[in-house]
Amino acid sequence: MAEELSSVLQAVRQRVEPTDAEHERLEQAAREVIDRAEAALEERGIDGDVMLVGSTARNTWIAGDRDVDVFVRFPPDTDRETLESVGLEIGHAVLPDGHEEYAEHPYVVGEVDGYDVDLVPCYDVKEATAIQSAVDRTPFHTEYLQARLDDDLADDVRLAKAFLKGIGVYGSDLRTQGFSGYLTELLVLEHGGFRPLIEAAAEWHPPVRFDPEDHGAATFDDDLVVIDPTDPERNVAAALSTANLARFQHYARELLADPRESLFEPADSDPLDPPAVRAAFDERGTTPVAMTFETPDLVDDDLYPQLEKSLDGIRGLLDQHGFDVLRAAAFADERAVLLFELEVAERPAIERHVGPPVHVREHAEGFYEKYADSDVYGPFVRDDRYVVERTREFRTAEELLESDAIYEVALGTDVESALRSAYSTLVGPAVSELTANFGTELARYLDPKP
Amino acid sequence: MAEELSSVLQAVRQRVEPTDAEHERLEQAAREVIDRAEAALEERGIDGDVMLVGSTARNTWIAGDRDVDVFVRFPPDTDRETLESVGLEIGHAVLPDGHEEYAEHPYVVGEVDGYDVDLVPCYDVKEATAIQSAVDRTPFHTEYLQARLDDDLADDVRLAKAFLKGIGVYGSDLRTQGFSGYLTELLVLEHGGFRPLIEAAAEWHPPVRFDPEDHGAATFDDDLVVIDPTDPERNVAAALSTANLARFQHYARELLADPRESLFEPADSDPLDPPAVRAAFDERGTTPVAMTFETPDLVDDDLYPQLEKSLDGIRGLLDQHGFDVLRAAAFADERAVLLFELEVAERPAIERHVGPPVHVREHAEGFYEKYADSDVYGPFVRDDRYVVERTREFRTAEELLESDAIYEVALGTDVESALRSAYSTLVGPAVSELTANFGTELARYLDPKP
């Protein structure tokens, strides 16, 4: 018999609620970072302040999370160069072993007492609509939610985050294209809890729109629109993909129909070994082909959109040449992989080429003369047109993928550079070599979940 | 250097002009038939008359032609049954060794002095628009042309017929879908000769319309419209296919650009033997498949449209299941053949099946439940929909052609009966067996001319 939803939620609640000891450790680490940052500001005589943001600030973090996000706010008249250089200086002072990362501007990430710390400089603007840099918005989000999330709602935010992580759609980065923490919190707040959110989501008919402050000042094409309470012109759900919204609806119904804790726990597939991969494609009767190349040196938010764009471009090229693609996927670590699973891997030696209508004399004569003495079948007449059957340029998908034709489709800029420098093509059973790095990804590919 | 058109035409003219001796023999045979028919009418006390029609009557027949068409015209108040029964009676009296054939109504064909004689009963109506049977029109055509074709034009009609026969588009039967004798004569008459007709045809932009008597009373969708001078509501070119009109235009240009006698002589390909057929398909890299069955007992005008309809239906079925058809053809003698040349003869074990959008809750849940526990890959989410990869019903074209799925497409009625009774499927090299009966057809198929 199915478990009760309430007892499932109760069990998850207990698992995701940090212990008092965890709270204390995190607060200590956060305090330490803030103190160091304040000292660094003072040392430099800067009239700024330091603010803890994100889920640690709002008490919506999940047991086991080890992230501390701290913003250093500079006066709004600071020039951009100073903000960047002094911001990094302070970052390195706070996190002596840290390294720089780059979003709209650079910042420092490092470790304090086992916590992953982001130390981000921003401008201390009066309101969210006056931001000078995208990150300036974050403190407003924190303030908005701190004022509205009571302990019960914070508990439910934890449930929601655990659920979204469990079903694989948590994170608004361009690899995941899922729900950001801020979006999750706004949705729980809007619906008054996790359960009402799930019950509503099960019935949504996208496009779905929420505007908590009733101040939306723009229209959006997205399937889910949540107007930012701190910025009437921004959709907080802009990064969410159509598929991930559909997945959320699917699993919301699953949770209601058959409540179970496993939905709150990411279930990663066991990696496949080469024989298992070969057997799986054999059983499907398809031909897998893969292009592998050195992964361009980019942050994920740049890399994955480029991989997806390249995947789409080459998929289109394969389809256009008759190598029907059943499914495709991109994987990356040090090497990147574009994998295409083909229904048809080989075509005849010839292809049909339809010419102009016979009655359009000038074109028709040109076409006929071009082909009459060349090595083709025809020209012959079908309906009102000349037709020839001429030698096909690419008889196998491998020939196509190893030709310069791949550069004629839209590829990510850095992916194109990487391909031009060097790539390998794997066909059929050879694709099983990919298990060396992507055994889990292949397992997930070959046993797809919603 | 190219021959002169005029000397080519002169040479052809000499070849196709019947000799005086031929004329005499044919006139004798025709006289004999007419005499016998008149005697048969008189014997039965019928107030009808007998008329020589067709190219023999109009002196537009080609040397070597051995056709005599004689019409027996009954008073218009004769009832249909009498016309049919007495018509046949007279037919058998005139042609004691003849047999019956059937168009709109039955008639007798037989041989007299080595000539093929058609003896057709019809109604002696006052004008072509008052016809009671389609054949009643023929005497009017003969009268119209006899009054207008002088000897020079009759010579040019012979050239035109020889040309249309040479390029394979002469005959308005539903197998050929070409130019009837009457259409050919009207076109030569309209243009004032063969050469002006060819020069005009080289430039035609279909739809092309002629109305010699300027009395057309209907519109037609056909590419070539020639309003019947004896019937304002009839297009004499209705049976002409788009492709055959285009072929006529193509060869008209050929004749002008490179005049040669060979264009006036049907060039039949040498039949291929089995190894040649296998080698040819090998070189093309395609997979031929053929269905063979006993040819339904039908006249060509019924058989060939049924074969074409069946060919189209099954071609669509093959395409729909991913067995991409490059080209297809139907042949028939005692056995009929539907031949399909495939670019893809095998598909994977699975096929993609796209379900409803996830947000359409009732349908989506129904789809998910149907497939969640069945032996498919998925359901998984792509864009806003569920997708599964399920077992494909037909992995090879052979499996498909040997299944009852062929009866779900539009087939000719009698072809369907023949198939339901029995058929064989030939795949790949086995198709070379067809050379036993269709070596010439396969040669033509594998070396297509305009």
mmCIF file of C-alpha atoms in Angstrom, chain B residues 169-443:
data_model
loop_
_atom_site.group_PDB
_atom_site.id
_atom_site.type_symbol
_atom_site.label_atom_id
_atom_site.label_comp_id
_atom_site.label_asym_id
_atom_site.label_seq_id
_atom_site.Cartn_x
_atom_site.Cartn_y
_atom_site.Cartn_z
ATOM 1 C CA VAL B 169 4.291 8.752 -76.118
ATOM 2 C CA TYR B 170 1.864 7.694 -78.848
ATOM 3 C CA GLY B 171 -1.433 6.235 -77.688
ATOM 4 C CA SER B 172 -4.153 7.581 -75.426
ATOM 5 C CA ASP B 173 -4.775 4.261 -73.673
ATOM 6 C CA LEU B 174 -4.398 4.451 -69.889
ATOM 7 C CA ARG B 175 -1.158 2.497 -69.974
ATOM 8 C CA THR B 176 0.599 4.903 -72.339
ATOM 9 C CA GLN B 177 -1.203 8.135 -71.363
ATOM 10 C CA GLY B 178 0.129 9.711 -74.512
ATOM 11 C CA PHE B 179 -1.193 11.389 -77.690
ATOM 12 C CA SER B 180 -4.132 9.847 -79.530
ATOM 13 C CA GLY B 181 -4.200 9.788 -83.325
ATOM 14 C CA TYR B 182 -7.007 12.354 -83.339
ATOM 15 C CA LEU B 183 -5.052 14.667 -80.994
ATOM 16 C CA THR B 184 -1.958 14.333 -83.190
ATOM 17 C CA GLU B 185 -3.950 15.218 -86.303
ATOM 18 C CA LEU B 186 -5.583 18.228 -84.636
ATOM 19 C CA LEU B 187 -2.207 19.542 -83.440
ATOM 20 C CA VAL B 188 -0.637 19.222 -86.884
ATOM 21 C CA LEU B 189 -3.689 20.881 -88.429
ATOM 22 C CA GLU B 190 -3.672 23.681 -85.823
ATOM 23 C CA HIS B 191 0.017 24.478 -86.412
ATOM 24 C CA GLY B 192 -0.042 23.925 -90.158
ATOM 25 C CA GLY B 193 2.477 21.092 -90.168
ATOM 26 C CA PHE B 194 4.867 18.959 -88.137
ATOM 27 C CA ARG B 195 7.804 21.341 -88.047
ATOM 28 C CA PRO B 196 5.830 24.368 -86.817
ATOM 29 C CA LEU B 197 4.235 22.099 -84.215
ATOM 30 C CA ILE B 198 7.673 21.014 -82.956
ATOM 31 C CA GLU B 199 8.964 24.587 -82.916
ATOM 32 C CA ALA B 200 5.942 25.702 -80.921
ATOM 33 C CA ALA B 201 6.061 22.760 -78.487
ATOM 34 C CA ALA B 202 9.701 23.499 -77.656
ATOM 35 C CA GLU B 203 8.488 26.806 -76.177
ATOM 36 C CA TRP B 204 5.191 25.808 -74.583
ATOM 37 C CA HIS B 205 4.518 26.882 -71.018
ATOM 38 C CA PRO B 206 1.765 24.579 -69.790
ATOM 39 C CA PRO B 207 -1.111 24.957 -69.355
ATOM 40 C CA VAL B 208 -1.398 25.317 -73.146
ATOM 41 C CA ARG B 209 -4.815 25.640 -74.762
ATOM 42 C CA PHE B 210 -6.055 25.293 -78.326
ATOM 43 C CA ASP B 211 -9.611 25.686 -79.465
ATOM 44 C CA PRO B 212 -9.688 25.214 -83.286
ATOM 45 C CA GLU B 213 -13.393 26.030 -83.586
ATOM 46 C CA ASP B 214 -13.244 28.711 -80.888
ATOM 47 C CA HIS B 215 -16.268 27.209 -79.166
ATOM 48 C CA GLY B 216 -14.816 25.803 -75.889
ATOM 49 C CA ALA B 217 -17.553 25.671 -73.249
ATOM 50 C CA ALA B 218 -15.716 24.226 -70.275
ATOM 51 C CA THR B 219 -12.473 24.744 -68.362
ATOM 52 C CA PHE B 220 -9.966 21.965 -67.805
ATOM 53 C CA ASP B 221 -7.120 21.458 -65.339
ATOM 54 C CA ASP B 222 -5.013 19.570 -67.848
ATOM 55 C CA ASP B 223 -1.573 20.799 -68.923
ATOM 56 C CA LEU B 224 -2.579 20.531 -72.574
ATOM 57 C CA VAL B 225 -6.107 21.405 -73.599
ATOM 58 C CA VAL B 226 -7.328 20.896 -77.173
ATOM 59 C CA ILE B 227 -11.054 21.540 -77.368
ATOM 60 C CA ASP B 228 -12.703 18.942 -79.562
ATOM 61 C CA PRO B 229 -13.898 20.720 -82.749
ATOM 62 C CA THR B 230 -16.958 18.446 -82.682
ATOM 63 C CA ASP B 231 -17.724 18.851 -78.946
ATOM 64 C CA PRO B 232 -17.142 22.130 -77.063
ATOM 65 C CA GLU B 233 -17.144 20.337 -73.689
ATOM 66 C CA ARG B 234 -14.405 17.825 -74.389
ATOM 67 C CA ASN B 235 -10.600 18.079 -74.035
ATOM 68 C CA VAL B 236 -9.077 15.785 -76.657
ATOM 69 C CA ALA B 237 -5.803 15.742 -74.667
ATOM 70 C CA ALA B 238 -7.390 14.665 -71.369
ATOM 71 C CA ALA B 239 -5.541 11.341 -71.266
ATOM 72 C CA LEU B 240 -2.099 12.889 -71.793
ATOM 73 C CA SER B 241 0.044 12.753 -68.658
ATOM 74 C CA THR B 242 2.107 15.673 -67.429
ATOM 75 C CA ALA B 243 5.288 13.642 -67.891
ATOM 76 C CA ASN B 244 4.456 12.724 -71.490
ATOM 77 C CA LEU B 245 3.780 16.329 -72.381
ATOM 78 C CA ALA B 246 7.153 17.235 -70.835
ATOM 79 C CA ARG B 247 8.803 14.389 -72.783
ATOM 80 C CA PHE B 248 7.269 15.702 -76.005
ATOM 81 C CA GLN B 249 8.704 19.138 -75.268
ATOM 82 C CA HIS B 250 12.090 17.632 -74.395
ATOM 83 C CA TYR B 251 12.335 15.635 -77.626
ATOM 84 C CA ALA B 252 10.976 18.507 -79.713
ATOM 85 C CA ARG B 253 14.016 20.509 -78.563
ATOM 86 C CA GLU B 254 16.282 17.524 -79.183
ATOM 87 C CA LEU B 255 14.988 17.219 -82.723
ATOM 88 C CA LEU B 256 15.595 20.919 -83.378
ATOM 89 C CA ALA B 257 19.017 20.971 -81.733
ATOM 90 C CA ASP B 258 20.315 17.715 -83.151
ATOM 91 C CA PRO B 259 18.049 16.395 -85.933
ATOM 92 C CA ARG B 260 18.357 12.619 -86.354
ATOM 93 C CA GLU B 261 16.221 9.799 -87.693
ATOM 94 C CA SER B 262 16.684 7.678 -84.554
ATOM 95 C CA LEU B 263 14.203 9.925 -82.738
ATOM 96 C CA PHE B 264 11.515 8.519 -85.045
ATOM 97 C CA GLU B 265 12.322 4.901 -84.204
ATOM 98 C CA PRO B 266 11.433 3.310 -80.871
ATOM 99 C CA ALA B 267 14.744 2.153 -79.404
ATOM 100 C CA ASP B 268 14.048 -0.785 -77.203
ATOM 101 C CA SER B 269 16.699 -1.724 -74.702
ATOM 102 C CA ASP B 270 18.314 -5.139 -74.827
ATOM 103 C CA PRO B 271 16.914 -7.344 -72.086
ATOM 104 C CA LEU B 272 19.152 -7.799 -69.049
ATOM 105 C CA ASP B 273 20.109 -11.182 -67.647
ATOM 106 C CA PRO B 274 20.123 -11.929 -63.908
ATOM 107 C CA PRO B 275 23.829 -11.188 -63.282
ATOM 108 C CA ALA B 276 23.467 -7.828 -65.034
ATOM 109 C CA VAL B 277 20.463 -6.928 -62.883
ATOM 110 C CA ARG B 278 22.287 -7.890 -59.705
ATOM 111 C CA ALA B 279 25.353 -5.905 -60.753
ATOM 112 C CA ALA B 280 23.248 -2.861 -61.586
ATOM 113 C CA PHE B 281 21.487 -2.720 -58.217
ATOM 114 C CA ASP B 282 24.805 -3.414 -56.507
ATOM 115 C CA GLU B 283 26.342 -0.446 -58.192
ATOM 116 C CA ARG B 284 23.399 1.729 -57.155
ATOM 117 C CA GLY B 285 23.732 0.481 -53.575
ATOM 118 C CA THR B 286 19.975 0.191 -53.208
ATOM 119 C CA THR B 287 17.762 -2.716 -52.187
ATOM 120 C CA PRO B 288 15.155 -3.746 -54.762
ATOM 121 C CA VAL B 289 12.031 -5.514 -53.490
ATOM 122 C CA ALA B 290 9.234 -6.850 -55.663
ATOM 123 C CA MET B 291 5.763 -8.260 -55.148
ATOM 124 C CA THR B 292 4.643 -10.606 -57.901
ATOM 125 C CA PHE B 293 1.166 -12.035 -58.439
ATOM 126 C CA GLU B 294 -1.120 -13.379 -61.112
ATOM 127 C CA THR B 295 -2.191 -10.524 -63.364
ATOM 128 C CA PRO B 296 -5.908 -9.759 -62.935
ATOM 129 C CA ASP B 297 -7.907 -10.593 -66.046
ATOM 130 C CA LEU B 298 -8.618 -7.034 -67.193
ATOM 131 C CA VAL B 299 -8.172 -4.959 -70.334
ATOM 132 C CA ASP B 300 -5.084 -2.724 -70.195
ATOM 133 C CA ASP B 301 -7.211 0.377 -69.671
ATOM 134 C CA ASP B 302 -8.429 -1.130 -66.408
ATOM 135 C CA LEU B 303 -5.280 -3.025 -65.450
ATOM 136 C CA TYR B 304 -2.660 -0.288 -65.664
ATOM 137 C CA PRO B 305 -4.515 2.353 -63.619
ATOM 138 C CA GLN B 306 -5.043 -0.345 -60.949
ATOM 139 C CA LEU B 307 -1.363 -1.253 -61.002
ATOM 140 C CA GLU B 308 -0.354 2.408 -60.719
ATOM 141 C CA LYS B 309 -2.780 3.001 -57.855
ATOM 142 C CA SER B 310 -1.459 -0.048 -56.018
ATOM 143 C CA LEU B 311 2.129 1.010 -56.678
ATOM 144 C CA ASP B 312 1.440 4.454 -55.202
ATOM 145 C CA GLY B 313 -0.364 3.002 -52.187
ATOM 146 C CA ILE B 314 2.360 0.561 -51.265
ATOM 147 C CA ARG B 315 5.089 3.081 -52.024
ATOM 148 C CA GLY B 316 3.454 5.398 -49.490
ATOM 149 C CA LEU B 317 3.266 2.580 -46.967
ATOM 150 C CA LEU B 318 6.971 1.792 -47.377
ATOM 151 C CA ASP B 319 7.925 5.466 -47.044
ATOM 152 C CA GLN B 320 5.724 5.848 -43.986
ATOM 153 C CA HIS B 321 7.558 2.978 -42.291
ATOM 154 C CA GLY B 322 10.956 4.473 -43.103
ATOM 155 C CA PHE B 323 11.853 2.232 -46.032
ATOM 156 C CA ASP B 324 12.574 5.199 -48.286
ATOM 157 C CA VAL B 325 11.601 4.415 -51.857
ATOM 158 C CA LEU B 326 13.962 5.857 -54.457
ATOM 159 C CA ARG B 327 11.884 4.728 -57.458
ATOM 160 C CA ALA B 328 9.095 2.266 -58.232
ATOM 161 C CA ALA B 329 7.628 0.619 -61.319
ATOM 162 C CA ALA B 330 4.897 -1.824 -62.320
ATOM 163 C CA PHE B 331 5.232 -4.469 -65.059
ATOM 164 C CA ALA B 332 2.724 -7.034 -66.291
ATOM 165 C CA ASP B 333 2.255 -9.976 -68.583
ATOM 166 C CA GLU B 334 0.776 -13.182 -67.121
ATOM 167 C CA ARG B 335 2.345 -12.209 -63.805
ATOM 168 C CA ALA B 336 2.253 -8.658 -62.543
ATOM 169 C CA VAL B 337 5.132 -7.043 -60.673
ATOM 170 C CA LEU B 338 5.248 -4.118 -58.290
ATOM 171 C CA LEU B 339 8.908 -3.176 -57.991
ATOM 172 C CA PHE B 340 10.241 -0.816 -55.310
ATOM 173 C CA GLU B 341 13.834 0.300 -55.097
ATOM 174 C CA LEU B 342 14.674 1.148 -51.484
ATOM 175 C CA GLU B 343 17.251 3.489 -50.064
ATOM 176 C CA VAL B 344 16.682 1.967 -46.636
ATOM 177 C CA ALA B 345 15.637 -1.666 -46.271
ATOM 178 C CA GLU B 346 16.105 -2.087 -42.523
ATOM 179 C CA ARG B 347 15.309 0.054 -39.511
ATOM 180 C CA PRO B 348 16.254 -0.276 -35.827
ATOM 181 C CA ALA B 349 14.438 -2.548 -33.392
ATOM 182 C CA ILE B 350 12.790 0.502 -31.854
ATOM 183 C CA GLU B 351 10.899 3.566 -32.995
ATOM 184 C CA ARG B 352 10.281 6.925 -31.379
ATOM 185 C CA HIS B 353 6.688 7.461 -30.333
ATOM 186 C CA VAL B 354 5.718 10.938 -29.175
ATOM 187 C CA GLY B 355 2.935 11.199 -26.606
ATOM 188 C CA PRO B 356 0.766 14.081 -25.387
ATOM 189 C CA PRO B 357 2.040 17.241 -23.683
ATOM 190 C CA VAL B 358 2.673 16.492 -20.003
ATOM 191 C CA HIS B 359 0.415 19.353 -18.925
ATOM 192 C CA VAL B 360 -2.687 17.840 -20.572
ATOM 193 C CA ARG B 361 -3.165 15.859 -17.414
ATOM 194 C CA GLU B 362 -5.744 13.249 -18.347
ATOM 195 C CA HIS B 363 -4.155 12.224 -21.653
ATOM 196 C CA ALA B 364 -0.666 12.518 -20.238
ATOM 197 C CA GLU B 365 -1.448 10.250 -17.291
ATOM 198 C CA GLY B 366 -3.119 7.728 -19.578
ATOM 199 C CA PHE B 367 -0.060 7.641 -21.828
ATOM 200 C CA TYR B 368 2.372 7.412 -18.939
ATOM 201 C CA GLU B 369 0.484 4.605 -17.240
ATOM 202 C CA LYS B 370 0.191 2.679 -20.500
ATOM 203 C CA TYR B 371 3.932 2.672 -21.040
ATOM 204 C CA ALA B 372 5.476 2.988 -17.553
ATOM 205 C CA ASP B 373 5.475 -0.743 -16.888
ATOM 206 C CA SER B 374 5.717 -1.999 -20.441
ATOM 207 C CA ASP B 375 8.800 -3.040 -22.351
ATOM 208 C CA VAL B 376 9.799 0.332 -23.816
ATOM 209 C CA TYR B 377 12.549 2.896 -23.287
ATOM 210 C CA GLY B 378 11.015 5.728 -21.308
ATOM 211 C CA PRO B 379 8.560 7.375 -21.007
ATOM 212 C CA PHE B 380 10.879 10.340 -20.848
ATOM 213 C CA VAL B 381 10.229 14.049 -21.415
ATOM 214 C CA ARG B 382 11.294 15.957 -24.553
ATOM 215 C CA ASP B 383 10.172 19.561 -24.756
ATOM 216 C CA ASP B 384 6.700 19.500 -23.245
ATOM 217 C CA ARG B 385 5.799 15.920 -24.195
ATOM 218 C CA TYR B 386 6.236 12.345 -23.126
ATOM 219 C CA VAL B 387 8.235 10.200 -25.519
ATOM 220 C CA VAL B 388 8.831 6.457 -25.601
ATOM 221 C CA GLU B 389 11.037 4.314 -27.781
ATOM 222 C CA ARG B 390 8.985 1.221 -28.398
ATOM 223 C CA THR B 391 9.438 -1.956 -30.410
ATOM 224 C CA ARG B 392 9.052 -1.260 -34.099
ATOM 225 C CA GLU B 393 6.420 -3.422 -35.763
ATOM 226 C CA PHE B 394 8.256 -3.866 -39.080
ATOM 227 C CA ARG B 395 12.030 -3.856 -39.026
ATOM 228 C CA THR B 396 12.462 -4.802 -42.669
ATOM 229 C CA ALA B 397 10.593 -3.913 -45.825
ATOM 230 C CA GLU B 398 10.087 -7.618 -46.406
ATOM 231 C CA GLU B 399 8.237 -8.029 -43.086
ATOM 232 C CA LEU B 400 6.041 -5.091 -43.992
ATOM 233 C CA LEU B 401 5.252 -6.323 -47.504
ATOM 234 C CA GLU B 402 4.434 -9.770 -46.184
ATOM 235 C CA SER B 403 2.003 -8.408 -43.586
ATOM 236 C CA ASP B 404 -1.674 -7.478 -43.796
ATOM 237 C CA ALA B 405 -0.662 -3.817 -43.535
ATOM 238 C CA ILE B 406 -0.597 -3.730 -47.356
ATOM 239 C CA TYR B 407 -4.390 -4.036 -47.378
ATOM 240 C CA GLU B 408 -4.738 -0.850 -45.320
ATOM 241 C CA VAL B 409 -3.630 1.342 -48.234
ATOM 242 C CA ALA B 410 -5.552 2.122 -51.404
ATOM 243 C CA LEU B 411 -5.064 -0.688 -53.932
ATOM 244 C CA GLY B 412 -6.737 -1.397 -57.235
ATOM 245 C CA THR B 413 -9.759 -3.595 -56.477
ATOM 246 C CA ASP B 414 -8.697 -6.491 -58.668
ATOM 247 C CA VAL B 415 -5.041 -6.141 -57.663
ATOM 248 C CA GLU B 416 -6.137 -6.418 -54.038
ATOM 249 C CA SER B 417 -8.078 -9.616 -54.849
ATOM 250 C CA ALA B 418 -5.077 -11.050 -56.665
ATOM 251 C CA LEU B 419 -2.778 -10.239 -53.735
ATOM 252 C CA ARG B 420 -5.208 -11.743 -51.220
ATOM 253 C CA SER B 421 -5.210 -14.897 -53.270
ATOM 254 C CA ALA B 422 -1.402 -15.233 -53.445
ATOM 255 C CA TYR B 423 1.789 -13.252 -53.997
ATOM 256 C CA SER B 424 5.523 -13.683 -53.686
ATOM 257 C CA THR B 425 8.046 -11.225 -52.350
ATOM 258 C CA LEU B 426 11.495 -10.961 -53.873
ATOM 259 C CA VAL B 427 14.220 -9.070 -52.029
ATOM 260 C CA GLY B 428 17.645 -7.895 -53.186
ATOM 261 C CA PRO B 429 19.452 -10.246 -55.574
ATOM 262 C CA ALA B 430 16.321 -12.412 -55.901
ATOM 263 C CA VAL B 431 14.723 -9.607 -57.931
ATOM 264 C CA SER B 432 16.991 -10.699 -60.800
ATOM 265 C CA GLU B 433 14.610 -13.645 -61.297
ATOM 266 C CA LEU B 434 12.226 -11.149 -62.911
ATOM 267 C CA THR B 435 14.411 -11.159 -66.033
ATOM 268 C CA ALA B 436 12.604 -14.353 -67.065
ATOM 269 C CA ASN B 437 9.699 -12.140 -68.166
ATOM 270 C CA PHE B 438 10.788 -8.542 -67.741
ATOM 271 C CA GLY B 439 14.414 -8.314 -68.862
ATOM 272 C CA THR B 440 13.597 -5.452 -71.238
ATOM 273 C CA GLU B 441 11.534 -3.577 -68.657
ATOM 274 C CA LEU B 442 14.382 -3.898 -66.129
ATOM 275 C CA ALA B 443 16.882 -2.681 -68.709
#
